Amino acid sequence: METARGRGTFRADLAVLGVALVWGASYPVAKGALAHAPVLLLIFYRFATTAVVMSAIARRDLARASHGDLRAGAVLGGILFLIFLAEIGGIALTTATNAALIISLCTVFTPFLEYGLRGRLPPPGVILGAGIAVGGVAVLAGGMTALGPGDLLVLGAAGLRAVMVVSTKRLMAGRGLSSAALTALQSLTVAALSLAVLLGQRGPGGLVVSAGPGFWGAVGFLSLFCTIAAFYVQNAAVRRTSPTRVSLLMGTEPLFGVALAWLLLAEPVTAATLLGAGLIVGGTLCGVAAENAARRE
């Protein structure tokens, strides 16, 4: 019995590492796709594909959803649109390496926002981890004043991810909307907002992409693997193991991002990159561990 349980936990851990690998790969893949299409077009096609698939999967849940559920899903979809506008826009202006590392700061931003809304400070370990991680960003950028526009956009996306986590918990409390239906609503909202801006800026001709199979392969990878498959794998893994283990294993995402940016895009890995990466990942894991310990107590 224990052996079977151990095997199940090991497989769940491997699955979570697979999600971290896929999400780490999303940064160089998106960077490559942006050579063929602008930011909004990539966002539109990624989330239009996701919306079609997830709406088919969650069609029964969506049909039963109340007006309140639909409004909450649309609000969270609006936040998600801002996240990807900042994140993909940042990737277009900075390196995939920097984007993968800076976005991981959302893990330490979230408790500050959550505790701040209650009028409290996070546990000391969380504050320490956040300080270490921010120091890593400073090393990565050559000093906080040296952060470029792309780095600042990704930093804003990390903050918005924290807003998304806290908002999801508050808006979805007591609602019967399934996670699959929520993902479908968010994807529909992002696709609709992207489409509206594209049409307003460029008209119907703005939807045309002069790109080869590499761009569409990137869209498929980002939609099917980074959004849909990762969503299901992560939820299934949490049922077999603990949220603490999942969050700690997901802390490897930026390391995969750096390694794949070097492998796929030949982005340089300097001593400053390695030091900054170590501080960001170490600080993030320290903060996550302290937050999980505080919740257990």
Coordinates of C-alpha atoms in Angstrom, one line a residue:
M1 CA 0.0 0.0 0.0
E2 CA 2.8 2.4 1.0
T3 CA 4.8 1.4 -2.0
A4 CA 1.9 2.1 -4.4
R5 CA 1.3 5.5 -2.6
G6 CA 5.0 6.3 -2.9
R7 CA 5.0 5.5 -6.6
G8 CA 1.9 7.7 -7.1
T9 CA 3.6 10.6 -5.3
F10 CA 6.8 10.1 -7.4
R11 CA 4.8 10.2 -10.6
A12 CA 2.9 13.3 -9.4
D13 CA 6.3 15.0 -8.7
L14 CA 7.5 14.1 -12.1
A15 CA 4.3 15.5 -13.6
V16 CA 4.8 18.8 -11.8
L17 CA 8.4 19.0 -13.0
G18 CA 7.0 18.4 -16.5
V19 CA 4.7 21.4 -16.0
A20 CA 7.6 23.5 -14.8
L21 CA 9.6 22.4 -17.8
V22 CA 6.8 23.3 -20.2
W23 CA 6.2 26.7 -18.6
G24 CA 10.0 27.4 -18.6
A25 CA 10.0 26.6 -22.3
S26 CA 7.1 29.1 -22.9
Y27 CA 9.5 32.1 -22.7
P28 CA 11.9 31.2 -25.5
V29 CA 9.0 29.8 -27.5
A30 CA 7.1 33.1 -27.2
K31 CA 10.2 35.1 -27.9
G32 CA 10.7 33.1 -31.1
A33 CA 7.0 33.6 -32.1
L34 CA 7.3 37.4 -31.6
A35 CA 9.8 37.5 -34.5
H36 CA 6.8 36.7 -36.8
A37 CA 3.9 38.5 -35.2
P38 CA 3.2 41.4 -32.8
V39 CA 2.3 40.9 -29.2
L40 CA -1.5 41.3 -29.4
L41 CA -1.7 38.9 -32.4
L42 CA 0.2 36.2 -30.5
I43 CA -2.1 36.7 -27.4
F44 CA -5.2 36.5 -29.5
Y45 CA -4.4 33.3 -31.4
R46 CA -3.1 31.6 -28.2
F47 CA -6.2 32.3 -26.2
A48 CA -8.7 31.9 -29.1
T49 CA -7.3 28.3 -29.4
T50 CA -7.5 27.8 -25.7
A51 CA -11.0 29.2 -25.5
V52 CA -12.3 26.8 -28.3
V53 CA -10.8 23.7 -26.6
M54 CA -11.8 24.6 -23.0
S55 CA -15.3 25.7 -24.0
A56 CA -15.9 22.3 -25.6
I57 CA -14.6 20.6 -22.5
A58 CA -16.6 22.7 -20.0
R59 CA -19.7 23.3 -22.2
R60 CA -22.1 21.7 -19.6
D61 CA -20.7 23.7 -16.7
L62 CA -20.8 26.9 -18.7
A63 CA -24.5 26.2 -19.6
R64 CA -25.3 26.0 -15.9
A65 CA -23.3 29.0 -14.8
S66 CA -25.1 31.9 -13.1
H67 CA -24.8 35.5 -14.2
G68 CA -22.6 36.2 -11.2
D69 CA -20.3 33.3 -12.2
L70 CA -20.0 34.7 -15.7
R71 CA -19.3 38.2 -14.4
A72 CA -16.6 36.9 -12.0
G73 CA -15.0 34.9 -14.8
A74 CA -15.0 38.0 -17.1
V75 CA -13.3 40.2 -14.4
L76 CA -10.6 37.5 -13.9
G77 CA -10.3 37.3 -17.7
G78 CA -9.7 41.0 -17.8
I79 CA -6.9 40.7 -15.3
L80 CA -5.4 37.8 -17.3
F81 CA -5.5 40.0 -20.4
L82 CA -3.4 42.7 -18.6
I83 CA -1.0 40.0 -17.3
F84 CA -0.3 38.7 -20.8
L85 CA -0.2 42.1 -22.3
A86 CA 2.6 43.1 -19.9
E87 CA 4.3 39.7 -19.9
I88 CA 4.4 39.1 -23.7
G89 CA 5.2 42.8 -24.3
G90 CA 8.0 42.5 -21.8
I91 CA 9.4 39.3 -23.5
A92 CA 9.4 41.3 -26.8
L93 CA 11.7 43.9 -25.2
T94 CA 14.0 41.8 -22.9
T95 CA 15.6 38.4 -23.0
A96 CA 13.7 35.2 -22.4
T97 CA 16.2 34.5 -19.6
N98 CA 15.3 37.7 -17.7
A99 CA 11.5 37.2 -18.3
A100 CA 11.6 33.6 -16.9
L101 CA 13.4 34.8 -13.8
I102 CA 11.6 38.0 -13.1
I103 CA 8.1 36.6 -13.5
S104 CA 8.8 34.1 -10.7
L105 CA 8.7 37.0 -8.2
C106 CA 4.9 36.7 -8.3
T107 CA 5.4 33.8 -5.8
V108 CA 6.7 36.3 -3.2
F109 CA 4.5 39.2 -4.2
T110 CA 1.3 37.2 -3.5
P111 CA 1.6 36.9 0.3
F112 CA 2.4 40.6 0.6
L113 CA -0.8 41.4 -1.2
E114 CA -2.8 38.8 0.7
Y115 CA -1.6 39.8 4.1
G116 CA -1.7 43.5 3.3
L117 CA -5.4 43.3 2.6
R118 CA -5.8 41.9 6.1
G119 CA -3.7 44.8 7.5
R120 CA -0.8 42.4 8.5
L121 CA 2.7 41.8 7.5
P122 CA 3.7 38.4 6.0
P123 CA 5.8 36.0 8.2
P124 CA 9.5 37.1 8.6
G125 CA 10.7 34.2 6.4
V126 CA 8.5 35.5 3.5
I127 CA 9.9 39.0 3.9
L128 CA 13.5 37.6 3.9
G129 CA 12.8 35.5 0.8
A130 CA 11.3 38.5 -1.0
G131 CA 14.4 40.6 -0.2
I132 CA 16.7 37.9 -1.5
A133 CA 14.7 37.5 -4.7
V134 CA 14.5 41.3 -5.3
G135 CA 18.3 41.4 -4.8
G136 CA 18.5 38.7 -7.5
V137 CA 16.6 40.9 -9.9
A138 CA 19.0 43.8 -9.2
V139 CA 22.0 41.6 -9.9
L140 CA 20.4 40.3 -13.1
A141 CA 19.7 43.8 -14.3
G142 CA 23.1 45.3 -13.2
G143 CA 21.3 47.4 -10.5
M144 CA 17.6 48.3 -10.0
T145 CA 18.1 51.6 -11.9
A146 CA 19.3 49.6 -14.9
L147 CA 16.1 47.7 -15.4
G148 CA 15.0 48.1 -19.0
P149 CA 11.4 48.7 -20.2
G150 CA 11.0 45.0 -20.9
D151 CA 12.2 44.0 -17.5
L152 CA 9.8 46.5 -15.9
L153 CA 6.8 45.1 -17.9
V154 CA 7.6 41.6 -16.8
L155 CA 7.9 42.8 -13.2
G156 CA 4.5 44.4 -13.6
A157 CA 3.1 41.1 -15.0
A158 CA 4.5 39.4 -11.8
G159 CA 2.6 41.8 -9.7
L160 CA -0.6 41.3 -11.7
R161 CA -0.2 37.5 -11.3
A162 CA -0.3 38.1 -7.5
V163 CA -3.4 40.2 -8.0
M164 CA -4.9 37.4 -10.0
V165 CA -4.3 34.8 -7.3
V166 CA -5.8 36.9 -4.6
S167 CA -8.7 38.0 -6.8
T168 CA -9.5 34.5 -7.8
K169 CA -9.7 33.3 -4.2
R170 CA -12.0 36.2 -3.3
L171 CA -14.3 36.3 -6.4
M172 CA -14.7 32.6 -6.6
A173 CA -15.4 31.9 -2.9
G174 CA -18.7 30.1 -2.6
R175 CA -19.3 29.8 -6.3
G176 CA -20.0 26.5 -8.1
L177 CA -18.1 27.3 -11.3
S178 CA -15.7 24.5 -12.2
S179 CA -12.0 25.3 -12.8
A180 CA -12.4 24.2 -16.4
A181 CA -15.3 26.5 -17.0
L182 CA -13.4 29.4 -15.3
T183 CA -10.5 28.8 -17.6
A184 CA -12.8 28.8 -20.6
L185 CA -14.4 32.1 -19.5
Q186 CA -11.0 33.7 -18.9
S187 CA -9.7 32.6 -22.3
L188 CA -12.8 33.8 -24.0
T189 CA -12.4 37.2 -22.3
V190 CA -8.7 37.5 -23.2
A191 CA -9.4 36.5 -26.9
A192 CA -12.3 39.0 -27.1
L193 CA -10.3 41.9 -25.6
S194 CA -7.3 41.1 -27.9
L195 CA -9.6 41.0 -30.9
A196 CA -11.3 44.3 -30.0
V197 CA -8.0 46.1 -29.7
L198 CA -6.6 44.5 -32.9
L199 CA -9.7 45.5 -34.9
G200 CA -9.7 49.0 -33.4
Q201 CA -6.0 49.5 -34.3
R202 CA -5.7 47.7 -37.7
G203 CA -9.1 46.6 -38.8
P204 CA -9.7 43.0 -40.1
G205 CA -6.4 43.0 -41.9
G206 CA -4.6 43.1 -38.6
L207 CA -5.6 39.5 -38.0
V208 CA -3.5 38.2 -40.9
V209 CA -0.2 36.6 -40.0
S210 CA 2.6 36.2 -42.6
A211 CA 4.4 33.4 -40.8
G212 CA 5.3 29.9 -41.5
P213 CA 4.6 26.7 -39.5
G214 CA 7.0 27.8 -36.8
F215 CA 4.6 30.5 -35.5
W216 CA 1.6 28.2 -35.6
G217 CA 3.6 25.5 -33.9
A218 CA 4.4 28.0 -31.1
V219 CA 0.7 29.0 -30.8
G220 CA -0.2 25.3 -30.5
F221 CA 2.4 24.7 -27.9
L222 CA 1.5 27.7 -25.8
S223 CA -2.2 26.9 -26.0
L224 CA -2.3 23.1 -25.7
F225 CA 0.7 22.4 -23.5
C226 CA 1.4 25.6 -21.5
T227 CA -2.3 26.3 -20.7
I228 CA -4.6 23.3 -21.1
A229 CA -2.4 20.3 -20.4
A230 CA -0.4 22.1 -17.6
F231 CA -3.7 23.1 -16.0
Y232 CA -5.0 19.5 -15.8
V233 CA -1.6 18.0 -14.7
Q234 CA -1.1 20.5 -11.9
N235 CA -4.6 20.0 -10.5
A236 CA -4.3 16.2 -10.7
A237 CA -0.9 16.4 -9.0
V238 CA -2.2 18.4 -6.1
R239 CA -4.7 15.6 -5.4
R240 CA -1.9 13.0 -5.2
T241 CA 0.7 15.0 -3.2
S242 CA 0.7 18.3 -1.2
P243 CA 0.4 21.9 -2.3
T244 CA 3.7 22.6 -0.5
R245 CA 5.5 20.0 -2.7
V246 CA 3.8 21.3 -5.8
S247 CA 4.8 24.9 -5.1
L248 CA 8.4 24.0 -4.3
L249 CA 8.7 21.9 -7.5
M250 CA 7.2 24.7 -9.5
G251 CA 10.0 26.9 -8.2
T252 CA 12.2 25.1 -10.8
E253 CA 10.3 26.8 -13.7
P254 CA 12.7 29.8 -14.0
L255 CA 15.7 27.4 -14.1
F256 CA 14.2 25.6 -17.0
G257 CA 13.5 28.9 -18.6
V258 CA 17.1 30.0 -18.4
A259 CA 18.5 26.7 -19.6
L260 CA 16.1 26.6 -22.6
A261 CA 16.7 30.2 -23.5
W262 CA 20.4 29.3 -23.7
L263 CA 19.7 26.1 -25.6
L264 CA 17.1 27.3 -28.1
L265 CA 18.0 31.0 -28.5
A266 CA 21.7 31.0 -27.6
E267 CA 21.1 33.7 -25.0
P268 CA 24.3 34.2 -23.0
V269 CA 24.5 32.8 -19.5
T270 CA 27.0 35.0 -17.5
A271 CA 28.2 34.9 -14.0
A272 CA 25.7 37.7 -13.1
T273 CA 22.9 35.6 -14.7
L274 CA 23.7 32.6 -12.6
L275 CA 24.1 34.6 -9.4
G276 CA 20.8 36.5 -10.1
A277 CA 19.0 33.2 -10.9
G278 CA 20.3 31.6 -7.7
L279 CA 19.1 34.5 -5.6
I280 CA 15.7 34.7 -7.3
V281 CA 15.0 31.0 -7.1
G282 CA 16.5 30.7 -3.6
G283 CA 14.5 33.7 -2.3
T284 CA 11.3 32.4 -3.9
L285 CA 11.7 28.9 -2.4
C286 CA 12.5 30.4 1.0
G287 CA 9.4 32.6 0.8
V288 CA 7.2 29.7 -0.3
A289 CA 8.5 27.4 2.4
A290 CA 8.0 30.1 5.1
E291 CA 4.4 30.8 3.9
N292 CA 3.5 27.1 3.9
A293 CA 5.0 26.6 7.4
A294 CA 2.9 29.6 8.7
R295 CA -0.2 28.2 7.2
R296 CA 0.4 24.8 8.8
E297 CA 0.8 26.5 12.2

